[in-house]
């Protein structure tokens, strides 16, 4: 009996909680608006759709438009560690980084060299991922992936399958990141690859099969502190008491039901599927509802840049989202975004998933207001007030 108890204690001791610190920088979209380049970029996208319909024309507006992310994390792969900066994205499920044969658009990227890692296992299967604003392709490999920067506390996940890109599209060329680390379910992964965090859960590495996300308010500088992903536990330092859990309606994305959206005199009470997505810096929803909310806030749509502008000094009140029996109120500080040059944006955009999947993306304005708890084991989402500094 003593031996069994000792083994149980050792088993518990081997499980981990890991906090993954983020850095923040303005999304490529915000940077282009600030520099007066976004309208030209939109025209480029429209021309690409027209000239290459096989690439983009049949795609709905994708959740994973990686011109729109802001929060970045460090990981390492291999033995010894090779370092990469990635988007930590709850709206996708694959991990990929560039490889040494990626030349075009990879010049400034860190590249994974499989010959330099003693723990690398060759796979060789080819993969392609198509996003709403670009694509990546390459081969699969297997190695130890570590959440966190080299020299810091890390969460090591051995025997993780990931993509080694030999091609990335121009959309990723000037981004501050090397690749993408998807945190959604295996059912969403291209080629059925087990995502790194799911792999960690399957191996019993984490204390609990969940993670929580706390995002700070936007900073004024690039690469400033951005928040914390906590793997294996709920972040009780940066998050207040749990408000409620909501069951997932689909364990692909982190998808669940919402019962209404309200701002000022406008409200919409149609029940819809929504997703929590750390890789999207705005809220996205049906055009008519977003337009109603924007009008109530005093925002006006700009056809040239395809965004809603709003007075930086506006005080429209809270944007209220009903989930279950609870109302979650987003303060203006989290949905009015400074775009520079004395301009501010209403942080919502018209979104059409093409009749399939969720109707809304609850991106960073919601996650900055409320810590999101991604309870993978129980297939549910939890929400707690963010203790913003």
XYZ file of C-alpha atoms in Angstrom:
389
model
C 0.000 0.000 0.000
C 2.859 2.408 0.851
C 4.438 1.665 -2.523
C 1.154 2.423 -4.304
C 0.756 5.703 -2.413
C 4.349 6.685 -3.232
C 3.805 5.929 -6.927
C 0.612 8.015 -6.902
C 2.431 10.934 -5.288
C 5.265 10.676 -7.813
C 2.693 10.610 -10.605
C 1.106 13.796 -9.326
C 4.474 15.449 -8.932
C 5.314 14.791 -12.588
C 2.320 16.801 -13.816
C 2.866 20.491 -14.412
C 1.422 23.977 -14.521
C 3.190 26.355 -16.893
C 2.755 30.083 -17.461
C 3.630 31.281 -20.963
C 4.267 35.042 -21.082
C 3.227 36.934 -24.203
C 4.450 40.018 -25.981
C 2.063 42.423 -27.713
C 2.422 44.350 -30.926
C -0.122 46.038 -33.221
C -1.630 43.741 -35.824
C -0.481 44.100 -39.414
C -3.947 45.457 -40.165
C -3.564 48.287 -37.629
C -0.046 49.062 -38.835
C -1.217 49.323 -42.449
C -4.154 51.584 -41.495
C -1.758 53.783 -39.521
C 0.556 54.030 -42.549
C -2.246 54.561 -45.057
C -1.504 51.227 -46.761
C -4.526 49.116 -45.846
C -6.777 50.138 -48.745
C -4.028 49.118 -51.202
C -3.671 45.788 -49.386
C -7.417 45.161 -49.691
C -7.209 45.909 -53.420
C -4.340 43.412 -53.685
C -6.487 40.775 -51.971
C -9.415 41.476 -54.300
C -7.128 41.181 -57.336
C -5.704 37.943 -55.995
C -9.191 36.518 -55.638
C -9.982 37.543 -59.201
C -6.785 36.201 -60.756
C -6.414 33.071 -58.595
C -9.940 31.832 -57.832
C -8.645 28.399 -56.925
C -6.782 30.010 -54.045
C -9.254 32.384 -52.450
C -12.523 32.888 -54.287
C -14.377 29.976 -52.717
C -13.194 30.617 -49.178
C -15.389 32.241 -46.562
C -13.723 34.919 -44.473
C -11.530 32.666 -42.406
C -11.164 32.766 -38.647
C -7.428 32.494 -39.155
C -6.693 35.748 -40.969
C -3.183 36.132 -39.642
C -2.886 39.762 -40.640
C -5.044 40.330 -37.582
C -3.139 38.897 -34.621
C -1.408 40.802 -31.835
C -0.243 38.456 -29.072
C 2.950 36.466 -29.605
C 4.774 33.759 -27.634
C 8.168 32.058 -27.614
C 8.696 28.338 -28.127
C 11.653 26.108 -28.839
C 11.849 22.892 -30.859
C 14.483 20.151 -30.826
C 17.552 19.203 -28.813
C 19.365 21.506 -28.312
C 16.633 24.167 -28.406
C 15.943 26.093 -31.603
C 13.939 29.249 -30.840
C 10.834 30.584 -32.606
C 8.234 33.327 -32.115
C 4.701 32.098 -32.860
C 1.083 33.168 -32.763
C -0.647 31.294 -29.926
C -3.944 30.716 -31.693
C -7.105 29.125 -30.284
C -8.711 29.348 -33.732
C -6.485 26.710 -35.364
C -4.841 23.411 -34.447
C -1.542 22.981 -36.320
C 1.985 24.005 -35.336
C 4.341 24.976 -38.126
C 7.601 26.883 -38.475
C 9.802 27.514 -41.525
C 12.488 25.041 -42.586
C 15.849 25.609 -44.305
C 14.418 25.057 -47.800
C 11.934 27.930 -47.352
C 13.511 30.756 -49.339
C 10.790 33.055 -50.706
C 9.208 35.154 -47.933
C 11.321 33.392 -45.268
C 14.449 35.520 -45.391
C 13.929 37.122 -41.970
C 12.453 34.040 -40.297
C 14.077 31.601 -37.885
C 14.251 28.185 -39.571
C 14.151 24.718 -38.019
C 17.167 22.573 -38.924
C 16.259 18.930 -38.367
C 19.888 17.803 -38.799
C 20.877 19.864 -35.736
C 18.405 18.105 -33.392
C 19.283 14.787 -31.749
C 15.596 14.117 -30.908
C 14.158 14.728 -34.392
C 12.187 11.889 -35.995
C 11.576 12.080 -39.732
C 7.984 11.843 -40.974
C 8.128 13.256 -44.476
C 4.391 13.494 -45.129
C 3.505 16.652 -47.037
C 0.950 19.190 -45.762
C -0.738 22.365 -46.954
C -2.743 24.843 -44.885
C -4.910 27.469 -46.588
C -5.839 30.510 -44.545
C -8.187 33.338 -45.426
C -5.229 35.605 -46.179
C -2.440 33.257 -47.188
C -1.095 29.728 -47.112
C 1.804 27.579 -45.987
C 3.076 24.164 -47.089
C 5.859 21.718 -46.294
C 6.557 18.363 -44.648
C 5.813 16.936 -41.221
C 8.384 16.016 -38.598
C 8.423 14.967 -34.943
C 10.442 16.409 -32.074
C 10.235 17.884 -28.570
C 8.317 21.167 -28.486
C 8.793 23.458 -25.496
C 6.373 26.255 -24.560
C 8.425 29.239 -23.376
C 11.729 30.866 -24.313
C 15.143 29.240 -24.055
C 16.610 29.860 -20.618
C 13.189 30.361 -19.003
C 10.844 27.889 -17.327
C 9.472 25.712 -20.118
C 6.745 23.127 -20.684
C 8.373 20.318 -22.680
C 6.156 18.106 -24.856
C 8.156 15.238 -26.403
C 7.140 13.369 -29.566
C 5.130 16.258 -31.028
C 4.309 16.275 -34.736
C 4.662 19.668 -36.419
C 4.991 21.238 -39.834
C 8.314 22.306 -41.369
C 7.339 24.829 -44.019
C 9.167 24.995 -47.337
C 6.746 27.620 -48.633
C 4.827 30.482 -47.016
C 2.809 33.147 -48.821
C 3.709 36.819 -48.975
C 1.164 37.643 -46.251
C 3.536 36.181 -43.654
C 6.706 37.795 -45.065
C 6.918 40.905 -42.885
C 5.207 39.555 -39.775
C 7.068 39.535 -36.478
C 6.376 35.816 -36.146
C 8.050 32.721 -37.504
C 4.994 30.453 -37.444
C 1.666 29.487 -35.906
C 0.932 27.328 -32.843
C -2.690 26.154 -32.930
C -4.377 25.363 -29.607
C -7.767 24.075 -30.806
C -8.913 20.452 -31.049
C -7.416 17.640 -33.134
C -10.640 17.447 -35.176
C -9.772 20.856 -36.669
C -6.150 19.973 -37.489
C -4.990 19.536 -41.075
C -4.042 15.875 -41.690
C -5.367 14.927 -38.238
C -2.098 15.928 -36.564
C -2.368 15.955 -32.751
C -1.807 19.570 -31.583
C 1.058 20.124 -29.111
C -1.175 20.959 -26.128
C -3.511 18.019 -26.778
C -0.373 15.872 -26.982
C 0.726 17.210 -23.582
C -2.685 16.321 -22.113
C -2.601 12.838 -23.675
C 0.829 12.258 -22.102
C -0.408 13.383 -18.660
C 2.063 16.265 -18.543
C -0.407 18.900 -17.265
C -2.051 19.072 -13.834
C -5.458 19.642 -15.446
C -6.574 19.273 -19.090
C -7.194 22.993 -19.562
C -5.546 26.353 -20.062
C -6.536 29.925 -19.303
C -5.771 33.166 -21.125
C -5.283 36.632 -19.658
C -4.596 39.469 -22.110
C -3.417 42.895 -21.031
C -4.770 46.142 -22.448
C -2.947 47.235 -25.573
C 0.448 48.738 -24.936
C 1.941 51.762 -26.687
C 5.071 49.955 -27.880
C 5.861 46.786 -29.792
C 7.059 43.728 -27.887
C 5.777 44.950 -24.527
C 4.172 42.576 -22.060
C 0.974 41.220 -23.536
C -0.458 38.774 -21.027
C -0.156 35.149 -19.949
C -1.335 31.746 -21.159
C -1.507 29.373 -18.167
C -1.416 25.680 -19.098
C -2.742 23.105 -16.642
C -4.512 25.514 -14.255
C -6.744 28.561 -13.973
C -4.807 31.809 -13.584
C -5.918 33.100 -10.180
C -3.310 35.896 -10.117
C -4.610 37.838 -13.105
C -8.212 36.588 -13.161
C -11.038 37.140 -10.686
C -13.610 34.575 -9.501
C -15.180 32.377 -12.157
C -18.499 33.736 -13.451
C -19.720 30.579 -15.204
C -18.912 27.725 -17.552
C -20.623 27.283 -20.913
C -20.626 23.881 -22.675
C -19.049 23.735 -26.110
C -21.496 23.249 -28.965
C -18.651 21.945 -31.131
C -15.253 20.651 -30.030
C -13.404 21.825 -33.129
C -12.921 25.502 -32.496
C -13.781 26.601 -28.954
C -17.378 27.061 -30.068
C -20.363 27.735 -27.800
C -23.761 29.436 -27.740
C -24.457 33.124 -27.154
C -27.970 34.489 -26.665
C -27.646 38.174 -27.516
C -25.594 41.279 -28.295
C -26.441 44.791 -27.073
C -24.942 48.269 -27.138
C -26.924 51.354 -26.153
C -30.293 51.384 -27.908
C -29.444 48.456 -30.204
C -29.930 44.806 -29.278
C -30.116 41.486 -31.082
C -31.385 38.430 -29.216
C -30.924 35.728 -31.832
C -29.155 32.659 -30.387
C -25.952 31.982 -32.310
C -22.779 29.912 -32.225
C -19.650 31.893 -31.347
C -15.987 31.044 -30.916
C -13.285 32.359 -28.611
C -10.263 33.186 -30.767
C -7.004 34.644 -29.449
C -5.747 34.999 -33.035
C -8.301 37.687 -33.958
C -7.783 41.211 -32.656
C -11.400 42.378 -33.221
C -14.908 40.993 -32.759
C -16.451 39.545 -35.909
C -20.165 39.005 -36.547
C -23.040 39.178 -39.055
C -22.998 42.387 -41.071
C -26.428 43.651 -39.979
C -25.717 43.110 -36.277
C -22.242 44.642 -36.403
C -23.688 47.642 -38.273
C -26.375 48.057 -35.591
C -23.858 47.939 -32.775
C -21.540 50.342 -34.580
C -24.322 52.836 -35.212
C -25.339 52.726 -31.551
C -21.716 53.417 -30.599
C -21.540 56.380 -32.977
C -19.076 54.661 -35.338
C -19.149 55.156 -39.112
C -18.086 52.661 -41.782
C -15.232 53.570 -44.114
C -15.590 51.749 -47.455
C -12.021 52.599 -48.451
C -10.415 50.792 -45.490
C -13.366 48.489 -44.674
C -13.339 49.463 -40.993
C -15.515 51.418 -38.566
C -14.017 54.708 -37.347
C -15.122 56.211 -34.045
C -14.254 59.350 -32.071
C -11.364 58.501 -29.745
C -13.144 60.374 -26.925
C -16.453 58.550 -27.407
C -18.120 56.970 -24.356
C -20.864 54.759 -25.820
C -21.308 52.470 -22.823
C -20.677 48.756 -22.592
C -21.038 46.189 -25.357
C -23.037 43.418 -23.661
C -22.908 39.759 -24.697
C -25.312 37.250 -23.142
C -23.858 33.763 -22.684
C -26.016 31.288 -20.800
C -27.782 33.232 -18.045
C -24.985 35.786 -17.652
C -24.316 39.139 -19.321
C -20.665 39.884 -20.078
C -19.997 43.613 -20.529
C -17.045 44.852 -22.590
C -15.888 48.340 -21.606
C -15.128 50.913 -24.346
C -11.416 50.810 -23.451
C -11.388 47.265 -24.839
C -13.433 47.797 -28.012
C -12.249 51.275 -29.072
C -8.805 50.842 -30.615
C -6.254 53.594 -31.185
C -5.121 53.340 -34.824
C -2.713 56.282 -34.565
C -2.781 59.701 -36.218
C -5.694 60.737 -34.001
C -7.924 57.961 -35.401
C -9.715 55.234 -33.468
C -11.531 52.115 -34.611
C -14.656 50.375 -33.380
C -13.178 46.892 -32.919
C -15.735 44.854 -34.837
C -15.961 43.711 -38.430
C -18.598 42.053 -40.632
C -17.954 38.332 -40.745
C -19.474 35.573 -42.877
C -18.529 31.968 -42.309
C -20.348 30.903 -45.472
C -23.336 29.285 -43.758
C -21.241 26.730 -41.863
C -19.700 27.033 -38.413
C -19.944 29.938 -35.969
C -21.692 33.256 -36.568
C -19.411 35.293 -34.316
C -15.726 35.475 -33.434
C -15.114 36.731 -29.900
C -11.585 38.014 -30.348
C -9.258 40.030 -28.154
C -11.676 42.789 -26.973
C -13.730 40.102 -25.195
C -10.682 38.169 -23.953
C -9.061 41.350 -22.585
C -12.229 42.034 -20.580
C -12.728 38.433 -19.391
C -10.154 35.728 -18.837
C -11.126 32.774 -21.006
C -10.720 29.268 -19.594
C -10.410 26.596 -22.281
C -11.478 23.431 -20.454
C -10.478 20.802 -22.987
C -11.163 17.822 -20.713
C -14.763 18.823 -19.958
C -15.399 20.452 -23.378
C -16.546 23.768 -21.952
C -15.513 27.422 -21.745
C -15.180 29.375 -18.518
C -15.124 33.146 -18.012
C -13.696 35.256 -15.191
C -13.168 39.016 -14.872
C -9.749 40.161 -16.018
C -7.838 41.946 -13.253
C -6.338 44.597 -15.536
C -3.548 46.665 -14.067
